mmCIF file of C-alpha atoms and ligand atoms in Angstrom:
data_model
loop_
_atom_site.group_PDB
_atom_site.id
_atom_site.type_symbol
_atom_site.label_atom_id
_atom_site.label_comp_id
_atom_site.label_asym_id
_atom_site.label_seq_id
_atom_site.Cartn_x
_atom_site.Cartn_y
_atom_site.Cartn_z
ATOM 1 C CA MET A 1 -60.041 -71.367 29.798
ATOM 2 C CA TYR A 2 -59.497 -67.761 28.862
ATOM 3 C CA LEU A 3 -57.388 -66.427 31.572
ATOM 4 C CA VAL A 4 -55.074 -69.623 31.638
ATOM 5 C CA LEU A 5 -54.461 -69.173 28.121
ATOM 6 C CA ASN A 6 -54.208 -65.804 28.198
ATOM 7 C CA MET A 7 -51.437 -66.245 31.283
ATOM 8 C CA VAL A 8 -49.373 -68.995 28.862
ATOM 9 C CA GLY A 9 -49.131 -66.707 25.689
ATOM 10 C CA ARG A 10 -47.326 -63.874 28.187
ATOM 11 C CA LYS A 11 -44.878 -66.454 29.272
ATOM 12 C CA PHE A 12 -44.326 -66.901 26.117
ATOM 13 C CA ARG A 13 -44.223 -63.375 24.985
ATOM 14 C CA LEU A 14 -46.428 -63.676 22.366
ATOM 15 C CA PRO A 15 -47.691 -60.318 21.791
ATOM 16 C CA GLY A 16 -51.029 -58.939 20.943
ATOM 17 C CA GLU A 17 -54.507 -60.053 23.031
ATOM 18 C CA ILE A 18 -55.726 -63.033 22.741
ATOM 19 C CA TYR A 19 -58.463 -62.634 19.688
ATOM 20 C CA SER A 20 -60.564 -65.795 19.495
ATOM 21 C CA VAL A 21 -60.158 -69.702 21.103
ATOM 22 C CA ASP A 22 -60.562 -73.033 19.393
ATOM 23 C CA ALA A 23 -60.109 -76.564 20.996
ATOM 24 C CA ILE A 24 -58.679 -78.786 19.035
ATOM 25 C CA THR A 25 -60.510 -82.762 20.012
ATOM 26 C CA MET A 26 -58.356 -84.360 17.870
ATOM 27 C CA GLY A 27 -55.861 -86.221 20.231
ATOM 28 C CA ASN A 28 -56.614 -89.415 22.614
ATOM 29 C CA ILE A 29 -53.743 -87.879 25.155
ATOM 30 C CA ASN A 30 -52.857 -84.073 25.417
ATOM 31 C CA SER A 31 -55.565 -81.318 25.229
ATOM 32 C CA THR A 32 -54.967 -78.625 22.592
ATOM 33 C CA TYR A 33 -56.524 -75.348 21.831
ATOM 34 C CA LYS A 34 -55.985 -73.532 18.767
ATOM 35 C CA VAL A 35 -54.956 -69.616 20.119
ATOM 36 C CA THR A 36 -55.348 -66.234 18.035
ATOM 37 C CA TYR A 37 -53.734 -63.363 18.608
ATOM 38 C CA MET A 38 -54.847 -59.856 17.394
ATOM 39 C CA GLN A 39 -51.162 -58.423 16.965
ATOM 40 C CA SER A 40 -50.368 -54.313 17.271
ATOM 41 C CA ASP A 41 -51.446 -53.487 13.675
ATOM 42 C CA ASN A 42 -54.312 -55.728 13.648
ATOM 43 C CA SER A 43 -53.494 -58.512 11.921
ATOM 44 C CA LEU A 44 -54.612 -62.528 13.587
ATOM 45 C CA LYS A 45 -51.761 -64.935 14.087
ATOM 46 C CA SER A 46 -52.438 -68.769 15.622
ATOM 47 C CA TYR A 47 -51.094 -70.650 17.692
ATOM 48 C CA LEU A 48 -50.865 -74.023 19.081
ATOM 49 C CA PHE A 49 -51.353 -74.466 22.848
ATOM 50 C CA GLN A 50 -50.537 -77.671 24.246
ATOM 51 C CA ARG A 51 -50.990 -79.302 27.940
ATOM 52 C CA ILE A 52 -49.047 -81.756 27.899
ATOM 53 C CA ASN A 53 -50.688 -84.365 30.026
ATOM 54 C CA THR A 54 -47.734 -85.880 32.386
ATOM 55 C CA HIS A 55 -50.266 -88.409 33.576
ATOM 56 C CA VAL A 56 -48.438 -90.052 30.238
ATOM 57 C CA PHE A 57 -45.619 -88.240 29.691
ATOM 58 C CA LYS A 58 -43.927 -88.421 33.580
ATOM 59 C CA ASN A 59 -40.727 -86.328 31.778
ATOM 60 C CA PRO A 60 -42.252 -83.950 29.867
ATOM 61 C CA VAL A 61 -38.957 -82.167 30.068
ATOM 62 C CA GLU A 62 -37.315 -84.342 27.960
ATOM 63 C CA ILE A 63 -39.671 -84.895 25.340
ATOM 64 C CA MET A 64 -39.346 -80.801 25.022
ATOM 65 C CA GLU A 65 -35.290 -81.998 24.564
ATOM 66 C CA ASN A 66 -35.887 -84.318 22.202
ATOM 67 C CA ILE A 67 -38.357 -82.260 19.825
ATOM 68 C CA ASP A 68 -35.406 -79.527 20.726
ATOM 69 C CA ARG A 69 -32.950 -82.067 18.978
ATOM 70 C CA VAL A 70 -35.013 -83.547 15.835
ATOM 71 C CA THR A 71 -36.221 -79.864 14.723
ATOM 72 C CA THR A 72 -33.150 -78.280 15.017
ATOM 73 C CA PHE A 73 -31.643 -81.588 12.784
ATOM 74 C CA LEU A 74 -34.132 -81.125 10.627
ATOM 75 C CA ARG A 75 -33.773 -77.756 10.419
ATOM 76 C CA SER A 76 -30.274 -77.326 9.283
ATOM 77 C CA LYS A 77 -30.161 -80.095 7.161
ATOM 78 C CA TYR A 78 -33.230 -79.195 5.119
ATOM 79 C CA PRO A 79 -33.609 -75.685 6.143
ATOM 80 C CA ASN A 80 -36.161 -74.970 3.426
ATOM 81 C CA GLN A 81 -38.557 -77.705 4.378
ATOM 82 C CA VAL A 82 -41.250 -76.212 6.728
ATOM 83 C CA THR A 83 -40.329 -77.482 10.668
ATOM 84 C CA LEU A 84 -42.518 -76.664 13.804
ATOM 85 C CA HIS A 85 -41.150 -73.873 15.319
ATOM 86 C CA PHE A 86 -41.735 -73.994 19.254
ATOM 87 C CA HIS A 87 -42.093 -70.866 21.174
ATOM 88 C CA HIS A 88 -39.659 -70.070 23.909
ATOM 89 C CA THR A 89 -40.376 -68.355 27.726
ATOM 90 C CA ASP A 90 -37.824 -65.210 29.259
ATOM 91 C CA GLU A 91 -35.686 -68.143 31.090
ATOM 92 C CA GLY A 92 -34.895 -69.745 27.315
ATOM 93 C CA LEU A 93 -36.788 -72.969 28.043
ATOM 94 C CA ASN A 94 -39.148 -74.345 25.065
ATOM 95 C CA TYR A 95 -41.937 -75.203 28.078
ATOM 96 C CA TYR A 96 -43.681 -73.741 30.078
ATOM 97 C CA LEU A 97 -44.159 -75.396 34.184
ATOM 98 C CA CYS A 98 -46.895 -73.690 35.672
ATOM 99 C CA GLU A 99 -47.533 -73.565 39.331
ATOM 100 C CA ASP A 100 -50.164 -75.697 38.947
ATOM 101 C CA HIS A 101 -47.917 -78.827 37.922
ATOM 102 C CA THR A 102 -49.614 -77.988 34.295
ATOM 103 C CA PHE A 103 -47.204 -78.144 31.287
ATOM 104 C CA TRP A 104 -47.425 -75.900 28.296
ATOM 105 C CA ARG A 105 -45.736 -76.034 25.440
ATOM 106 C CA VAL A 106 -46.861 -72.799 22.131
ATOM 107 C CA VAL A 107 -46.528 -73.496 18.538
ATOM 108 C CA ASN A 108 -46.925 -72.210 15.382
ATOM 109 C CA TYR A 109 -49.754 -72.976 14.173
ATOM 110 C CA ILE A 110 -49.137 -74.216 10.188
ATOM 111 C CA ASP A 111 -52.606 -73.768 8.120
ATOM 112 C CA SER A 112 -53.096 -77.225 6.773
ATOM 113 C CA VAL A 113 -55.920 -79.430 6.071
ATOM 114 C CA THR A 114 -55.652 -82.951 8.051
ATOM 115 C CA PHE A 115 -56.664 -86.365 7.151
ATOM 116 C CA ASN A 116 -58.846 -88.345 9.812
ATOM 117 C CA SER A 117 -59.535 -90.659 7.042
ATOM 118 C CA SER A 118 -59.380 -90.821 3.207
ATOM 119 C CA ASP A 119 -60.781 -92.062 0.087
ATOM 120 C CA ASP A 120 -57.996 -90.990 -2.097
ATOM 121 C CA ALA A 121 -55.410 -93.586 -3.010
ATOM 122 C CA GLY A 122 -53.301 -90.067 -3.660
ATOM 123 C CA VAL A 123 -53.248 -88.517 -0.310
ATOM 124 C CA ILE A 124 -52.698 -92.329 1.711
ATOM 125 C CA GLU A 125 -50.066 -92.543 -0.715
ATOM 126 C CA ALA A 126 -48.339 -88.642 -0.637
ATOM 127 C CA THR A 127 -49.180 -89.873 3.713
ATOM 128 C CA GLY A 128 -46.852 -92.542 3.151
ATOM 129 C CA LYS A 129 -44.124 -90.827 1.342
ATOM 130 C CA ALA A 130 -44.337 -88.098 4.069
ATOM 131 C CA PHE A 131 -44.047 -91.012 7.647
ATOM 132 C CA GLY A 132 -41.288 -92.914 5.155
ATOM 133 C CA ARG A 133 -38.968 -89.733 4.538
ATOM 134 C CA PHE A 134 -39.669 -88.704 8.110
ATOM 135 C CA GLN A 135 -37.896 -91.760 8.961
ATOM 136 C CA THR A 136 -35.056 -91.988 6.262
ATOM 137 C CA GLN A 137 -34.478 -88.247 6.759
ATOM 138 C CA LEU A 138 -34.228 -88.984 10.699
ATOM 139 C CA SER A 139 -31.491 -91.643 9.720
ATOM 140 C CA ASP A 140 -28.191 -90.169 10.312
ATOM 141 C CA PHE A 141 -29.644 -88.599 12.952
ATOM 142 C CA ASP A 142 -28.333 -90.109 16.041
ATOM 143 C CA GLY A 143 -30.740 -92.066 18.048
ATOM 144 C CA SER A 144 -28.900 -92.937 21.351
ATOM 145 C CA VAL A 145 -29.056 -89.238 22.823
ATOM 146 C CA LEU A 146 -33.125 -89.676 22.682
ATOM 147 C CA TYR A 147 -34.956 -90.367 26.001
ATOM 148 C CA GLU A 148 -37.101 -93.142 25.315
ATOM 149 C CA THR A 149 -40.043 -90.642 26.387
ATOM 150 C CA ILE A 150 -42.099 -94.104 27.641
ATOM 151 C CA PRO A 151 -40.120 -97.165 27.764
ATOM 152 C CA ASP A 152 -41.263 -99.108 26.233
ATOM 153 C CA PHE A 153 -43.838 -98.053 23.824
ATOM 154 C CA HIS A 154 -44.196 -100.315 21.336
ATOM 155 C CA ASN A 155 -43.105 -103.527 23.852
ATOM 156 C CA THR A 156 -45.793 -105.578 22.096
ATOM 157 C CA LYS A 157 -44.418 -108.397 24.256
ATOM 158 C CA LYS A 158 -44.370 -106.173 27.309
ATOM 159 C CA ARG A 159 -47.996 -104.530 26.499
ATOM 160 C CA LEU A 160 -49.343 -108.562 25.864
ATOM 161 C CA ASP A 161 -47.987 -109.100 29.225
ATOM 162 C CA THR A 162 -49.673 -106.296 31.155
ATOM 163 C CA LEU A 163 -52.350 -106.965 29.811
ATOM 164 C CA PHE A 164 -52.333 -110.978 31.044
ATOM 165 C CA SER A 165 -51.059 -109.590 34.375
ATOM 166 C CA HIS A 166 -54.357 -106.971 34.985
ATOM 167 C CA VAL A 167 -56.900 -109.230 33.864
ATOM 168 C CA ALA A 168 -55.415 -111.864 36.577
ATOM 169 C CA GLU A 169 -55.652 -108.927 39.271
ATOM 170 C CA ASP A 170 -58.839 -107.749 37.539
ATOM 171 C CA PRO A 171 -58.650 -104.927 39.715
ATOM 172 C CA CYS A 172 -62.238 -103.264 38.558
ATOM 173 C CA GLY A 173 -64.493 -106.160 38.038
ATOM 174 C CA ARG A 174 -65.095 -106.044 34.327
ATOM 175 C CA VAL A 175 -62.481 -108.765 33.121
ATOM 176 C CA ALA A 176 -65.663 -111.367 32.824
ATOM 177 C CA GLU A 177 -67.571 -108.930 30.512
ATOM 178 C CA VAL A 178 -64.559 -108.976 28.228
ATOM 179 C CA GLN A 179 -63.384 -112.807 27.875
ATOM 180 C CA LYS A 180 -64.283 -113.529 23.788
ATOM 181 C CA GLU A 181 -61.737 -110.515 23.313
ATOM 182 C CA ILE A 182 -59.002 -111.887 26.345
ATOM 183 C CA ASP A 183 -59.622 -115.421 24.902
ATOM 184 C CA TYR A 184 -58.503 -114.297 21.473
ATOM 185 C CA ILE A 185 -54.882 -112.008 21.939
ATOM 186 C CA ALA A 186 -53.550 -114.839 24.552
ATOM 187 C CA SER A 187 -54.813 -117.021 21.197
ATOM 188 C CA VAL A 188 -52.625 -114.860 19.253
ATOM 189 C CA ARG A 189 -50.340 -113.686 21.947
ATOM 190 C CA GLN A 190 -47.163 -115.447 20.928
ATOM 191 C CA LYS A 191 -47.883 -114.144 16.672
ATOM 192 C CA ALA A 192 -48.568 -110.448 17.705
ATOM 193 C CA ALA A 193 -45.195 -110.317 20.081
ATOM 194 C CA GLU A 194 -42.459 -112.062 17.999
ATOM 195 C CA LEU A 195 -41.249 -109.070 15.943
ATOM 196 C CA SER A 196 -40.660 -107.340 19.519
ATOM 197 C CA VAL A 197 -39.075 -110.068 20.977
ATOM 198 C CA GLN A 198 -36.516 -110.695 17.658
ATOM 199 C CA PHE A 199 -36.168 -106.042 18.482
ATOM 200 C CA ASP A 200 -34.957 -107.404 21.772
ATOM 201 C CA SER A 201 -32.472 -109.438 21.354
ATOM 202 C CA GLY A 202 -30.815 -106.530 17.954
ATOM 203 C CA GLU A 203 -32.523 -108.588 14.895
ATOM 204 C CA ILE A 204 -34.083 -106.634 14.323
ATOM 205 C CA PRO A 205 -32.306 -103.043 13.603
ATOM 206 C CA LYS A 206 -32.934 -99.798 15.639
ATOM 207 C CA ARG A 207 -33.595 -97.084 13.939
ATOM 208 C CA VAL A 208 -35.100 -93.775 14.798
ATOM 209 C CA THR A 209 -38.763 -93.605 14.566
ATOM 210 C CA HIS A 210 -42.156 -91.758 15.090
ATOM 211 C CA ASN A 211 -44.022 -94.280 17.163
ATOM 212 C CA ASP A 212 -47.973 -92.388 16.601
ATOM 213 C CA THR A 213 -48.443 -92.190 12.781
ATOM 214 C CA LYS A 214 -51.691 -91.582 12.263
ATOM 215 C CA CYS A 215 -52.393 -89.914 9.458
ATOM 216 C CA ASN A 216 -53.860 -86.755 10.916
ATOM 217 C CA ASN A 217 -50.303 -86.794 12.218
ATOM 218 C CA VAL A 218 -49.222 -85.322 8.688
ATOM 219 C CA LEU A 219 -50.434 -81.342 8.019
ATOM 220 C CA PHE A 220 -50.804 -81.323 3.972
ATOM 221 C CA ASP A 221 -51.151 -78.262 1.564
ATOM 222 C CA ARG A 222 -54.756 -77.308 1.511
ATOM 223 C CA VAL A 223 -54.079 -76.050 -1.982
ATOM 224 C CA THR A 224 -51.604 -78.872 -3.669
ATOM 225 C CA LYS A 225 -53.118 -81.336 -0.949
ATOM 226 C CA GLU A 226 -49.047 -81.901 -0.823
ATOM 227 C CA PRO A 227 -47.469 -83.115 2.898
ATOM 228 C CA ILE A 228 -46.562 -80.139 4.681
ATOM 229 C CA VAL A 229 -45.023 -81.179 7.805
ATOM 230 C CA VAL A 230 -44.962 -84.459 9.937
ATOM 231 C CA ILE A 231 -46.265 -83.461 13.408
ATOM 232 C CA ASP A 232 -46.577 -84.718 16.960
ATOM 233 C CA LEU A 233 -43.043 -85.508 17.915
ATOM 234 C CA ASP A 234 -44.256 -86.263 21.462
ATOM 235 C CA THR A 235 -43.224 -90.139 21.274
ATOM 236 C CA ILE A 236 -39.937 -90.163 18.716
ATOM 237 C CA MET A 237 -37.576 -92.270 19.783
ATOM 238 C CA PRO A 238 -35.211 -95.521 19.303
ATOM 239 C CA GLY A 239 -37.561 -97.934 18.056
ATOM 240 C CA MET A 240 -38.684 -100.247 14.705
ATOM 241 C CA SER A 241 -39.046 -99.022 11.098
ATOM 242 C CA MET A 242 -41.940 -101.265 10.107
ATOM 243 C CA TYR A 243 -44.390 -99.570 13.344
ATOM 244 C CA ASP A 244 -44.396 -96.668 12.171
ATOM 245 C CA PHE A 245 -45.297 -98.549 9.086
ATOM 246 C CA ALA A 246 -48.394 -100.501 10.133
ATOM 247 C CA ASP A 247 -49.557 -98.032 12.858
ATOM 248 C CA ALA A 248 -50.202 -95.372 9.991
ATOM 249 C CA VAL A 249 -51.993 -98.440 7.708
ATOM 250 C CA ARG A 250 -53.866 -99.488 11.082
ATOM 251 C CA PHE A 251 -55.501 -96.358 10.848
ATOM 252 C CA VAL A 252 -55.459 -95.027 7.187
ATOM 253 C CA ALA A 253 -56.938 -99.219 6.037
ATOM 254 C CA ASN A 254 -60.060 -99.096 8.318
ATOM 255 C CA THR A 255 -63.026 -99.116 6.623
ATOM 256 C CA ALA A 256 -64.574 -96.860 9.484
ATOM 257 C CA VAL A 257 -63.327 -94.683 12.331
ATOM 258 C CA GLU A 258 -61.045 -95.927 15.243
ATOM 259 C CA ASP A 259 -63.733 -96.367 17.637
ATOM 260 C CA GLU A 260 -66.361 -97.612 15.430
ATOM 261 C CA PRO A 261 -69.128 -99.248 18.029
ATOM 262 C CA ASP A 262 -70.606 -101.199 14.837
ATOM 263 C CA THR A 263 -68.035 -104.024 14.270
ATOM 264 C CA SER A 264 -69.709 -105.037 11.030
ATOM 265 C CA LYS A 265 -68.316 -101.384 9.291
ATOM 266 C CA VAL A 266 -64.767 -103.046 10.279
ATOM 267 C CA PHE A 267 -62.472 -103.962 7.838
ATOM 268 C CA PHE A 268 -58.733 -104.051 6.486
ATOM 269 C CA ASP A 269 -58.874 -102.287 2.887
ATOM 270 C CA THR A 270 -55.996 -104.372 1.338
ATOM 271 C CA GLU A 271 -56.309 -101.332 -1.881
ATOM 272 C CA LYS A 272 -55.781 -98.886 0.763
ATOM 273 C CA PHE A 273 -52.962 -100.523 2.325
ATOM 274 C CA ARG A 274 -51.708 -100.819 -1.337
ATOM 275 C CA ALA A 275 -51.607 -97.169 -1.734
ATOM 276 C CA PHE A 276 -49.570 -96.848 1.861
ATOM 277 C CA ALA A 277 -47.305 -99.374 1.207
ATOM 278 C CA ARG A 278 -46.418 -97.588 -2.303
ATOM 279 C CA GLY A 279 -45.404 -94.257 -0.715
ATOM 280 C CA PHE A 280 -43.657 -95.664 2.251
ATOM 281 C CA ILE A 281 -41.789 -98.412 0.778
ATOM 282 C CA GLY A 282 -40.595 -96.504 -2.101
ATOM 283 C CA GLU A 283 -39.278 -93.835 0.327
ATOM 284 C CA THR A 284 -37.513 -95.953 2.794
ATOM 285 C CA TYR A 285 -36.974 -99.128 0.450
ATOM 286 C CA GLU A 286 -32.921 -98.858 0.133
ATOM 287 C CA ALA A 287 -32.156 -98.155 3.926
ATOM 288 C CA LEU A 288 -34.294 -100.864 4.421
ATOM 289 C CA GLU A 289 -32.863 -104.729 5.041
ATOM 290 C CA PRO A 290 -35.022 -107.907 4.259
ATOM 291 C CA ILE A 291 -36.318 -108.916 7.500
ATOM 292 C CA GLU A 292 -38.591 -105.748 7.535
ATOM 293 C CA ILE A 293 -39.744 -105.467 4.784
ATOM 294 C CA SER A 294 -40.368 -109.505 4.994
ATOM 295 C CA SER A 295 -42.141 -108.914 8.536
ATOM 296 C CA LEU A 296 -44.221 -105.162 7.082
ATOM 297 C CA VAL A 297 -46.884 -107.549 7.405
ATOM 298 C CA ARG A 298 -46.991 -109.177 10.585
ATOM 299 C CA ALA A 299 -46.135 -105.786 11.663
ATOM 300 C CA THR A 300 -49.568 -104.118 11.215
ATOM 301 C CA PHE A 301 -51.250 -107.136 12.729
ATOM 302 C CA SER A 302 -49.448 -107.015 16.004
ATOM 303 C CA ILE A 303 -49.613 -103.338 16.344
ATOM 304 C CA THR A 304 -53.077 -103.527 15.999
ATOM 305 C CA ILE A 305 -53.134 -106.202 18.048
ATOM 306 C CA GLU A 306 -50.937 -104.400 20.656
ATOM 307 C CA LEU A 307 -53.537 -101.037 20.361
ATOM 308 C CA ALA A 308 -56.381 -102.911 21.125
ATOM 309 C CA ALA A 309 -54.610 -104.603 24.318
ATOM 310 C CA ARG A 310 -53.743 -101.556 25.552
ATOM 311 C CA PHE A 311 -57.300 -99.832 24.942
ATOM 312 C CA LEU A 312 -58.911 -102.742 26.639
ATOM 313 C CA ASP A 313 -56.481 -102.672 29.478
ATOM 314 C CA ASP A 314 -57.034 -99.201 30.361
ATOM 315 C CA TYR A 315 -60.624 -100.335 30.110
ATOM 316 C CA ILE A 316 -60.359 -103.249 32.789
ATOM 317 C CA THR A 317 -57.854 -101.316 35.094
ATOM 318 C CA GLY A 318 -60.715 -98.013 35.180
ATOM 319 C CA ASP A 319 -59.820 -95.605 32.236
ATOM 320 C CA HIS A 320 -56.979 -93.816 33.930
ATOM 321 C CA TYR A 321 -54.977 -93.937 30.255
ATOM 322 C CA PHE A 322 -57.058 -92.260 27.004
ATOM 323 C CA ARG A 323 -59.658 -89.295 26.834
ATOM 324 C CA LEU A 324 -63.078 -90.941 26.662
ATOM 325 C CA ALA A 325 -65.619 -89.829 25.023
ATOM 326 C CA TYR A 326 -68.454 -91.944 26.778
ATOM 327 C CA PRO A 327 -67.969 -94.650 29.587
ATOM 328 C CA LYS A 328 -67.478 -97.463 27.306
ATOM 329 C CA HIS A 329 -64.650 -95.892 24.847
ATOM 330 C CA ASN A 330 -62.203 -97.900 25.255
ATOM 331 C CA LEU A 331 -63.972 -101.195 24.975
ATOM 332 C CA VAL A 332 -65.524 -99.790 22.305
ATOM 333 C CA ARG A 333 -61.840 -98.886 20.665
ATOM 334 C CA ALA A 334 -60.509 -102.059 21.836
ATOM 335 C CA ARG A 335 -63.517 -104.205 20.215
ATOM 336 C CA CYS A 336 -62.752 -102.530 16.958
ATOM 337 C CA GLN A 337 -59.460 -103.162 16.341
ATOM 338 C CA LEU A 338 -59.696 -106.691 17.195
ATOM 339 C CA LYS A 339 -62.318 -106.751 14.547
ATOM 340 C CA LEU A 340 -59.741 -105.323 12.083
ATOM 341 C CA ALA A 341 -56.845 -107.546 13.508
ATOM 342 C CA GLU A 342 -58.994 -110.563 12.577
ATOM 343 C CA ASP A 343 -59.462 -109.036 9.403
ATOM 344 C CA ILE A 344 -55.606 -108.529 8.668
ATOM 345 C CA GLU A 345 -55.522 -112.158 9.783
ATOM 346 C CA ARG A 346 -57.690 -113.188 7.177
ATOM 347 C CA LYS A 347 -55.721 -111.155 4.547
ATOM 348 C CA TRP A 348 -52.531 -111.732 5.801
ATOM 349 C CA ASP A 349 -51.019 -113.823 2.017
ATOM 350 C CA GLU A 350 -52.832 -111.024 0.422
ATOM 351 C CA LEU A 351 -51.130 -108.518 2.014
ATOM 352 C CA GLU A 352 -47.707 -110.360 0.946
ATOM 353 C CA TRP A 353 -48.745 -110.057 -2.089
ATOM 354 C CA ILE A 354 -48.986 -106.827 -2.787
ATOM 355 C CA VAL A 355 -45.541 -106.085 -0.547
ATOM 356 C CA SER A 356 -44.173 -107.663 -2.940
ATOM 357 C CA ASP A 357 -45.758 -106.319 -5.449
ATOM 358 C CA VAL A 358 -45.002 -103.064 -4.948
ATOM 359 C CA ILE A 359 -41.423 -103.599 -4.731
ATOM 360 C CA ASN A 360 -41.513 -105.682 -7.870
ATOM 361 C CA ASN A 361 -43.166 -102.432 -9.408
ATOM 362 C CA LYS A 362 -40.399 -100.433 -8.005
ATOM 363 C CA GLN A 363 -37.718 -101.862 -9.352
HETATM 364 C C1 GN1 B 1 -52.658 -91.787 21.333
HETATM 365 O O1 GN1 B 1 -53.012 -88.150 21.280
HETATM 366 P P1 GN1 B 1 -52.807 -89.663 20.147
HETATM 367 O O2 GN1 B 1 -54.505 -89.254 19.509
HETATM 368 O O3 GN1 B 1 -51.944 -88.663 19.124
HETATM 369 C C2 GN1 B 1 -51.573 -92.428 21.703
HETATM 370 C C3 GN1 B 1 -51.248 -93.797 20.360
HETATM 371 C C4 GN1 B 1 -52.421 -94.402 19.993
HETATM 372 C C5 GN1 B 1 -53.947 -93.101 19.524
HETATM 373 C C6 GN1 B 1 -54.675 -94.285 18.998
HETATM 374 C C7 GN1 B 1 -48.602 -91.204 23.686
HETATM 375 O O4 GN1 B 1 -52.346 -90.867 19.938
HETATM 376 O O5 GN1 B 1 -49.787 -94.480 20.280
HETATM 377 O O6 GN1 B 1 -51.853 -95.549 18.854
HETATM 378 O O7 GN1 B 1 -53.768 -92.109 21.299
HETATM 379 N N1 GN1 B 1 -50.083 -91.551 22.166
HETATM 380 C C8 GN1 B 1 -49.764 -92.338 23.746
HETATM 381 O O8 GN1 B 1 -55.469 -92.770 18.864
HETATM 382 O O9 GN1 B 1 -50.398 -92.975 23.927
HETATM 383 MG MG1 MG B 2 -50.028 -88.335 19.605
#
């Protein structure tokens, strides 16, 4: 790997020599390395090198154009705020397409801490604030200039249609094993797809959204525990505000990890939901329409079913999308999300009540 990273670093004209390399294993799609250079004055400077998964992102140049537009916009609107800084090659491009067709980008490493989960309500609320603020700050950004980097990324209806057509085809003979999971998804199919149908028909406003709001996509200050910047801008596209809220609580309010094999540990924590809602709604309330506020809980259920369907679809079609740590990883992930969805469904009324409570306490 060293040779490749060294070559990529030279393309981006990074000064000095590579001092250390650490693989960052967090994401499920792209490959990320923290590469530290020793500079000519012996000081160390770190960068993140990322190889984009071009099976998932078919048009990586479009991603980089989107990111460039969004970060340029944020930098000029909020000059004192930390934004991501991507390096450019000799040709003035913020990416490098290697002869072997691998696609690379380099961004300054920001000294910070991220949370894969947290029991600290303050951190959860701050995560909600960070994602809410991100959306609000982009509310006057013209979303029509953005490429749809993954078409229908959060179109739950289409995701479910795709799953069921693959279930009918059963290309790897794995469907019999997951009949129980498929039956549950079939029983909630319409309920989960409803918001995406309303979005398509224009009933729900189109906003510029992040679309991958896991809490580890917010960098926090090590000392103050304040959010510094929102990262992973690969899927910024026009979308539904509530789905950013939903994807975040799906992750942060799970009592277990996203791929917990023992589903008896998986529940939806209503107090964590409250903390996140307080942060997110506090930042977005003025801008949101009633239909958006009233759909927060449905969105939470929908996106959890959607992700379960994506994991299950990847499993029954032979695991080509998400990176696996072991053979049945996608099945384990799907079961975990389904257990979470069942718990959200059970707690639906309580969650609605929490949303109104958060809103009332604001006013
Ligand atoms: C993928 O690679 P990562 O962790 O940023 C996926 C998200 C899923 C997530 C589940 C482009 O995100 O949609 O919610 O895994 N990103 C893409 O962990 O498909
Ligand atoms: Mg991502």
